[in-house]
Amino acid sequence: MKPVDPRLLTYAKATRLFLVATVALGLAGAGLVIAQAMLIADVVVGAFQHGRTVGDLAGRLLLLGAVAVGRAAVSWLTELAAHRTSASVKSELRVRLLAHASRLGPAWLSRQRTGELTTLATRGIDALDDYFARYLPQLGLAIVVPVAVLARIVTADWVSALIIVITLPLIPLFMILIGWATQSTMDRQWRLLSRLSGHFLDVVAGLPTLKIFGRAKAQAESIRSITADYRRATLRTLRIAFISSFALELLATVSVALVAVGIGLRLVRGELDLYTGLMVLVLAPEAYLPLRQVGAQYHAAAEGLSAADEVFAVLE
């Protein structure tokens, strides 16, 4: 699966504006993440190392609260933009699909199964919700946040930055390997769902005729068989999703642990001050989090893009 399908930019103009908005909001979020880490480190060091009271730290605590509210606002705006864009893109694709199918005429429609086309125009396009609401926003954050966080860490502690630079590419590498394993499974699952929907609609439409000739029970067995195939395909996809999520979480946790151990050893030896150590410790997980979230949301977006491939096949 491509990070952003270029055909979505061609057939759904709202996608372009959303990508720009996602990057802009990602930059704002990255700035707030860095500010939050610096304020947390400043408050902790001021309280425990310099003995400052709550009154002395009131200004910084208020700033910390404002930053937390700012991050919540950025998250809400991203969610709002994602759902608005998703609704616009789905509406545009659905109108294009139905209009184009009508232009292709009865000769083309007679070669298609009504149920498959109906599923494509309804559930198939609706499955793009997860792609826009979850996957694309996380992809924008995965591009912006790690770069901004690394830029701040490298100015404070180049050793920790080097550990992150070495371990960070392992997450996209695992995501690519998982993607290769998942895509064929998702495509097969979508084909089975389309086949099941088409067969079920045809059976319902022809049920009076089937009952007259005593073939209704045979068709029920056929639907049961296709449903079992679809259930098995769904379980295979879920197994891959759970295993991949575990692998990404484990990799990110071990990477953060390496950074933490390095900081702890240098703090004990007096090679690093407490403020820098705390700031890097707070920032390090934030460098891995967006990439982990992209991996976690990949499976939610895969069904929508598999259906979108079918839509583009009709439009093209």
PDB file of N, CA and C in Angstrom, residues 211-272:
ATOM      1  N   LYS A 211     -37.255 -21.247  -4.932  1.00  0.00           N
ATOM      2  CA  LYS A 211     -38.185 -22.055  -4.125  1.00  0.00           C
ATOM      3  C   LYS A 211     -39.077 -22.919  -5.022  1.00  0.00           C
ATOM      4  N   ILE A 212     -39.465 -22.358  -6.175  1.00  0.00           N
ATOM      5  CA  ILE A 212     -40.324 -23.130  -7.097  1.00  0.00           C
ATOM      6  C   ILE A 212     -39.607 -24.396  -7.560  1.00  0.00           C
ATOM      7  N   PHE A 213     -38.304 -24.264  -7.844  1.00  0.00           N
ATOM      8  CA  PHE A 213     -37.532 -25.409  -8.345  1.00  0.00           C
ATOM      9  C   PHE A 213     -36.818 -26.173  -7.229  1.00  0.00           C
ATOM     10  N   GLY A 214     -37.070 -25.807  -5.970  1.00  0.00           N
ATOM     11  CA  GLY A 214     -36.502 -26.532  -4.835  1.00  0.00           C
ATOM     12  C   GLY A 214     -34.995 -26.392  -4.693  1.00  0.00           C
ATOM     13  N   ARG A 215     -34.443 -25.216  -5.082  1.00  0.00           N
ATOM     14  CA  ARG A 215     -32.990 -25.016  -5.013  1.00  0.00           C
ATOM     15  C   ARG A 215     -32.587 -24.024  -3.916  1.00  0.00           C
ATOM     16  N   ALA A 216     -33.523 -23.592  -3.086  1.00  0.00           N
ATOM     17  CA  ALA A 216     -33.219 -22.579  -2.061  1.00  0.00           C
ATOM     18  C   ALA A 216     -32.202 -23.100  -1.046  1.00  0.00           C
ATOM     19  N   LYS A 217     -32.347 -24.360  -0.584  1.00  0.00           N
ATOM     20  CA  LYS A 217     -31.422 -24.907   0.419  1.00  0.00           C
ATOM     21  C   LYS A 217     -30.006 -25.040  -0.128  1.00  0.00           C
ATOM     22  N   ALA A 218     -29.899 -25.391  -1.399  1.00  0.00           N
ATOM     23  CA  ALA A 218     -28.564 -25.513  -2.013  1.00  0.00           C
ATOM     24  C   ALA A 218     -27.863 -24.166  -2.025  1.00  0.00           C
ATOM     25  N   GLN A 219     -28.597 -23.086  -2.305  1.00  0.00           N
ATOM     26  CA  GLN A 219     -28.006 -21.753  -2.317  1.00  0.00           C
ATOM     27  C   GLN A 219     -27.633 -21.314  -0.894  1.00  0.00           C
ATOM     28  N   ALA A 220     -28.426 -21.728   0.089  1.00  0.00           N
ATOM     29  CA  ALA A 220     -28.088 -21.407   1.485  1.00  0.00           C
ATOM     30  C   ALA A 220     -26.753 -22.035   1.857  1.00  0.00           C
ATOM     31  N   GLU A 221     -26.494 -23.247   1.402  1.00  0.00           N
ATOM     32  CA  GLU A 221     -25.218 -23.918   1.657  1.00  0.00           C
ATOM     33  C   GLU A 221     -24.068 -23.173   0.990  1.00  0.00           C
ATOM     34  N   SER A 222     -24.321 -22.666  -0.222  1.00  0.00           N
ATOM     35  CA  SER A 222     -23.298 -21.899  -0.933  1.00  0.00           C
ATOM     36  C   SER A 222     -22.948 -20.623  -0.172  1.00  0.00           C
ATOM     37  N   ILE A 223     -23.957 -19.922   0.326  1.00  0.00           N
ATOM     38  CA  ILE A 223     -23.721 -18.699   1.108  1.00  0.00           C
ATOM     39  C   ILE A 223     -22.964 -19.031   2.393  1.00  0.00           C
ATOM     40  N   ARG A 224     -23.318 -20.151   3.029  1.00  0.00           N
ATOM     41  CA  ARG A 224     -22.631 -20.579   4.253  1.00  0.00           C
ATOM     42  C   ARG A 224     -21.147 -20.823   3.980  1.00  0.00           C
ATOM     43  N   SER A 225     -20.822 -21.420   2.839  1.00  0.00           N
ATOM     44  CA  SER A 225     -19.438 -21.707   2.471  1.00  0.00           C
ATOM     45  C   SER A 225     -18.641 -20.428   2.233  1.00  0.00           C
ATOM     46  N   ILE A 226     -19.237 -19.480   1.496  1.00  0.00           N
ATOM     47  CA  ILE A 226     -18.552 -18.209   1.224  1.00  0.00           C
ATOM     48  C   ILE A 226     -18.354 -17.425   2.523  1.00  0.00           C
ATOM     49  N   THR A 227     -19.368 -17.450   3.397  1.00  0.00           N
ATOM     50  CA  THR A 227     -19.263 -16.757   4.686  1.00  0.00           C
ATOM     51  C   THR A 227     -18.127 -17.330   5.529  1.00  0.00           C
ATOM     52  N   ALA A 228     -17.979 -18.655   5.510  1.00  0.00           N
ATOM     53  CA  ALA A 228     -16.892 -19.302   6.263  1.00  0.00           C
ATOM     54  C   ALA A 228     -15.535 -18.876   5.716  1.00  0.00           C
ATOM     55  N   ASP A 229     -15.412 -18.779   4.382  1.00  0.00           N
ATOM     56  CA  ASP A 229     -14.159 -18.310   3.773  1.00  0.00           C
ATOM     57  C   ASP A 229     -13.845 -16.888   4.211  1.00  0.00           C
ATOM     58  N   TYR A 230     -14.861 -16.039   4.230  1.00  0.00           N
ATOM     59  CA  TYR A 230     -14.668 -14.637   4.632  1.00  0.00           C
ATOM     60  C   TYR A 230     -14.264 -14.546   6.099  1.00  0.00           C
ATOM     61  N   ARG A 231     -14.896 -15.359   6.948  1.00  0.00           N
ATOM     62  CA  ARG A 231     -14.546 -15.351   8.375  1.00  0.00           C
ATOM     63  C   ARG A 231     -13.101 -15.770   8.585  1.00  0.00           C
ATOM     64  N   ARG A 232     -12.660 -16.818   7.853  1.00  0.00           N
ATOM     65  CA  ARG A 232     -11.273 -17.276   7.994  1.00  0.00           C
ATOM     66  C   ARG A 232     -10.285 -16.204   7.512  1.00  0.00           C
ATOM     67  N   ALA A 233     -10.630 -15.515   6.418  1.00  0.00           N
ATOM     68  CA  ALA A 233      -9.760 -14.448   5.899  1.00  0.00           C
ATOM     69  C   ALA A 233      -9.657 -13.300   6.906  1.00  0.00           C
ATOM     70  N   THR A 234     -10.780 -12.958   7.546  1.00  0.00           N
ATOM     71  CA  THR A 234     -10.781 -11.891   8.556  1.00  0.00           C
ATOM     72  C   THR A 234      -9.919 -12.268   9.751  1.00  0.00           C
ATOM     73  N   LEU A 235     -10.004 -13.508  10.195  1.00  0.00           N
ATOM     74  CA  LEU A 235      -9.193 -13.961  11.334  1.00  0.00           C
ATOM     75  C   LEU A 235      -7.706 -13.956  10.989  1.00  0.00           C
ATOM     76  N   ARG A 236      -7.361 -14.310   9.748  1.00  0.00           N
ATOM     77  CA  ARG A 236      -5.958 -14.254   9.325  1.00  0.00           C
ATOM     78  C   ARG A 236      -5.438 -12.822   9.380  1.00  0.00           C
ATOM     79  N   THR A 237      -6.264 -11.880   8.916  1.00  0.00           N
ATOM     80  CA  THR A 237      -5.875 -10.471   8.948  1.00  0.00           C
ATOM     81  C   THR A 237      -5.702  -9.980  10.383  1.00  0.00           C
ATOM     82  N   LEU A 238      -6.609 -10.391  11.272  1.00  0.00           N
ATOM     83  CA  LEU A 238      -6.507  -9.984  12.675  1.00  0.00           C
ATOM     84  C   LEU A 238      -5.247 -10.542  13.326  1.00  0.00           C
ATOM     85  N   ARG A 239      -4.900 -11.790  12.983  1.00  0.00           N
ATOM     86  CA  ARG A 239      -3.671 -12.381  13.544  1.00  0.00           C
ATOM     87  C   ARG A 239      -2.452 -11.562  13.138  1.00  0.00           C
ATOM     88  N   ILE A 240      -2.391 -11.205  11.853  1.00  0.00           N
ATOM     89  CA  ILE A 240      -1.264 -10.396  11.369  1.00  0.00           C
ATOM     90  C   ILE A 240      -1.241  -9.045  12.078  1.00  0.00           C
ATOM     91  N   ALA A 241      -2.440  -8.429  12.264  1.00  0.00           N
ATOM     92  CA  ALA A 241      -2.520  -7.121  12.922  1.00  0.00           C
ATOM     93  C   ALA A 241      -1.995  -7.189  14.349  1.00  0.00           C
ATOM     94  N   PHE A 242      -2.402  -8.214  15.098  1.00  0.00           N
ATOM     95  CA  PHE A 242      -1.960  -8.335  16.494  1.00  0.00           C
ATOM     96  C   PHE A 242      -0.455  -8.603  16.587  1.00  0.00           C
ATOM     97  N   ILE A 243       0.054  -9.472  15.738  1.00  0.00           N
ATOM     98  CA  ILE A 243       1.484  -9.791  15.765  1.00  0.00           C
ATOM     99  C   ILE A 243       2.313  -8.565  15.384  1.00  0.00           C
ATOM    100  N   SER A 244       1.866  -7.841  14.350  1.00  0.00           N
ATOM    101  CA  SER A 244       2.619  -6.666  13.906  1.00  0.00           C
ATOM    102  C   SER A 244       2.610  -5.568  14.969  1.00  0.00           C
ATOM    103  N   SER A 245       1.460  -5.369  15.630  1.00  0.00           N
ATOM    104  CA  SER A 245       1.392  -4.366  16.700  1.00  0.00           C
ATOM    105  C   SER A 245       2.341  -4.726  17.838  1.00  0.00           C
ATOM    106  N   PHE A 246       2.381  -6.010  18.198  1.00  0.00           N
ATOM    107  CA  PHE A 246       3.297  -6.460  19.255  1.00  0.00           C
ATOM    108  C   PHE A 246       4.755  -6.206  18.861  1.00  0.00           C
ATOM    109  N   ALA A 247       5.099  -6.510  17.601  1.00  0.00           N
ATOM    110  CA  ALA A 247       6.482  -6.329  17.135  1.00  0.00           C
ATOM    111  C   ALA A 247       6.881  -4.855  17.177  1.00  0.00           C
ATOM    112  N   LEU A 248       5.993  -3.962  16.728  1.00  0.00           N
ATOM    113  CA  LEU A 248       6.301  -2.529  16.716  1.00  0.00           C
ATOM    114  C   LEU A 248       6.419  -1.982  18.136  1.00  0.00           C
ATOM    115  N   GLU A 249       5.520  -2.399  19.027  1.00  0.00           N
ATOM    116  CA  GLU A 249       5.579  -1.946  20.423  1.00  0.00           C
ATOM    117  C   GLU A 249       6.875  -2.406  21.090  1.00  0.00           C
ATOM    118  N   LEU A 250       7.238  -3.675  20.861  1.00  0.00           N
ATOM    119  CA  LEU A 250       8.452  -4.214  21.464  1.00  0.00           C
ATOM    120  C   LEU A 250       9.690  -3.480  20.966  1.00  0.00           C
ATOM    121  N   LEU A 251       9.745  -3.227  19.657  1.00  0.00           N
ATOM    122  CA  LEU A 251      10.890  -2.539  19.065  1.00  0.00           C
ATOM    123  C   LEU A 251      11.026  -1.128  19.617  1.00  0.00           C
ATOM    124  N   ALA A 252       9.907  -0.398  19.696  1.00  0.00           N
ATOM    125  CA  ALA A 252       9.948   0.969  20.210  1.00  0.00           C
ATOM    126  C   ALA A 252      10.324   0.994  21.692  1.00  0.00           C
ATOM    127  N   THR A 253       9.792   0.040  22.473  1.00  0.00           N
ATOM    128  CA  THR A 253      10.088  -0.011  23.909  1.00  0.00           C
ATOM    129  C   THR A 253      11.567  -0.288  24.165  1.00  0.00           C
ATOM    130  N   VAL A 254      12.127  -1.240  23.428  1.00  0.00           N
ATOM    131  CA  VAL A 254      13.556  -1.565  23.574  1.00  0.00           C
ATOM    132  C   VAL A 254      14.424  -0.370  23.181  1.00  0.00           C
ATOM    133  N   SER A 255      14.027   0.338  22.121  1.00  0.00           N
ATOM    134  CA  SER A 255      14.793   1.502  21.670  1.00  0.00           C
ATOM    135  C   SER A 255      14.799   2.607  22.725  1.00  0.00           C
ATOM    136  N   VAL A 256      13.619   2.894  23.305  1.00  0.00           N
ATOM    137  CA  VAL A 256      13.535   3.907  24.361  1.00  0.00           C
ATOM    138  C   VAL A 256      14.337   3.468  25.586  1.00  0.00           C
ATOM    139  N   ALA A 257      14.301   2.163  25.883  1.00  0.00           N
ATOM    140  CA  ALA A 257      15.075   1.644  27.022  1.00  0.00           C
ATOM    141  C   ALA A 257      16.571   1.858  26.815  1.00  0.00           C
ATOM    142  N   LEU A 258      17.063   1.682  25.594  1.00  0.00           N
ATOM    143  CA  LEU A 258      18.483   1.923  25.300  1.00  0.00           C
ATOM    144  C   LEU A 258      18.855   3.387  25.569  1.00  0.00           C
ATOM    145  N   VAL A 259      17.968   4.294  25.154  1.00  0.00           N
ATOM    146  CA  VAL A 259      18.208   5.715  25.415  1.00  0.00           C
ATOM    147  C   VAL A 259      18.215   5.982  26.919  1.00  0.00           C
ATOM    148  N   ALA A 260      17.254   5.404  27.644  1.00  0.00           N
ATOM    149  CA  ALA A 260      17.140   5.630  29.083  1.00  0.00           C
ATOM    150  C   ALA A 260      18.353   5.092  29.844  1.00  0.00           C
ATOM    151  N   VAL A 261      18.831   3.904  29.453  1.00  0.00           N
ATOM    152  CA  VAL A 261      20.011   3.320  30.117  1.00  0.00           C
ATOM    153  C   VAL A 261      21.239   4.199  29.897  1.00  0.00           C
ATOM    154  N   GLY A 262      21.401   4.659  28.657  1.00  0.00           N
ATOM    155  CA  GLY A 262      22.537   5.541  28.353  1.00  0.00           C
ATOM    156  C   GLY A 262      22.490   6.821  29.170  1.00  0.00           C
ATOM    157  N   ILE A 263      21.308   7.413  29.286  1.00  0.00           N
ATOM    158  CA  ILE A 263      21.160   8.646  30.070  1.00  0.00           C
ATOM    159  C   ILE A 263      21.430   8.373  31.549  1.00  0.00           C
ATOM    160  N   GLY A 264      20.894   7.262  32.065  1.00  0.00           N
ATOM    161  CA  GLY A 264      21.099   6.935  33.484  1.00  0.00           C
ATOM    162  C   GLY A 264      22.568   6.757  33.827  1.00  0.00           C
ATOM    163  N   LEU A 265      23.304   6.039  32.995  1.00  0.00           N
ATOM    164  CA  LEU A 265      24.734   5.813  33.249  1.00  0.00           C
ATOM    165  C   LEU A 265      25.523   7.119  33.232  1.00  0.00           C
ATOM    166  N   ARG A 266      25.190   7.993  32.281  1.00  0.00           N
ATOM    167  CA  ARG A 266      25.928   9.264  32.210  1.00  0.00           C
ATOM    168  C   ARG A 266      25.527  10.218  33.338  1.00  0.00           C
ATOM    169  N   LEU A 267      24.277  10.118  33.804  1.00  0.00           N
ATOM    170  CA  LEU A 267      23.885  10.919  34.970  1.00  0.00           C
ATOM    171  C   LEU A 267      24.657  10.489  36.218  1.00  0.00           C
ATOM    172  N   VAL A 268      24.808   9.181  36.397  1.00  0.00           N
ATOM    173  CA  VAL A 268      25.541   8.659  37.560  1.00  0.00           C
ATOM    174  C   VAL A 268      27.004   9.099  37.516  1.00  0.00           C
ATOM    175  N   ARG A 269      27.587   9.095  36.332  1.00  0.00           N
ATOM    176  CA  ARG A 269      29.001   9.490  36.180  1.00  0.00           C
ATOM    177  C   ARG A 269      29.195  11.003  36.146  1.00  0.00           C
ATOM    178  N   GLY A 270      28.100  11.757  36.145  1.00  0.00           N
ATOM    179  CA  GLY A 270      28.197  13.216  36.118  1.00  0.00           C
ATOM    180  C   GLY A 270      28.513  13.794  34.757  1.00  0.00           C
ATOM    181  N   GLU A 271      28.299  13.027  33.691  1.00  0.00           N
ATOM    182  CA  GLU A 271      28.593  13.498  32.329  1.00  0.00           C
ATOM    183  C   GLU A 271      27.404  14.216  31.704  1.00  0.00           C
ATOM    184  N   LEU A 272      26.270  14.215  32.405  1.00  0.00           N
ATOM    185  CA  LEU A 272      25.050  14.809  31.860  1.00  0.00           C
ATOM    186  C   LEU A 272      24.282  15.464  32.995  1.00  0.00           C
TER     187      LEU A 272
END
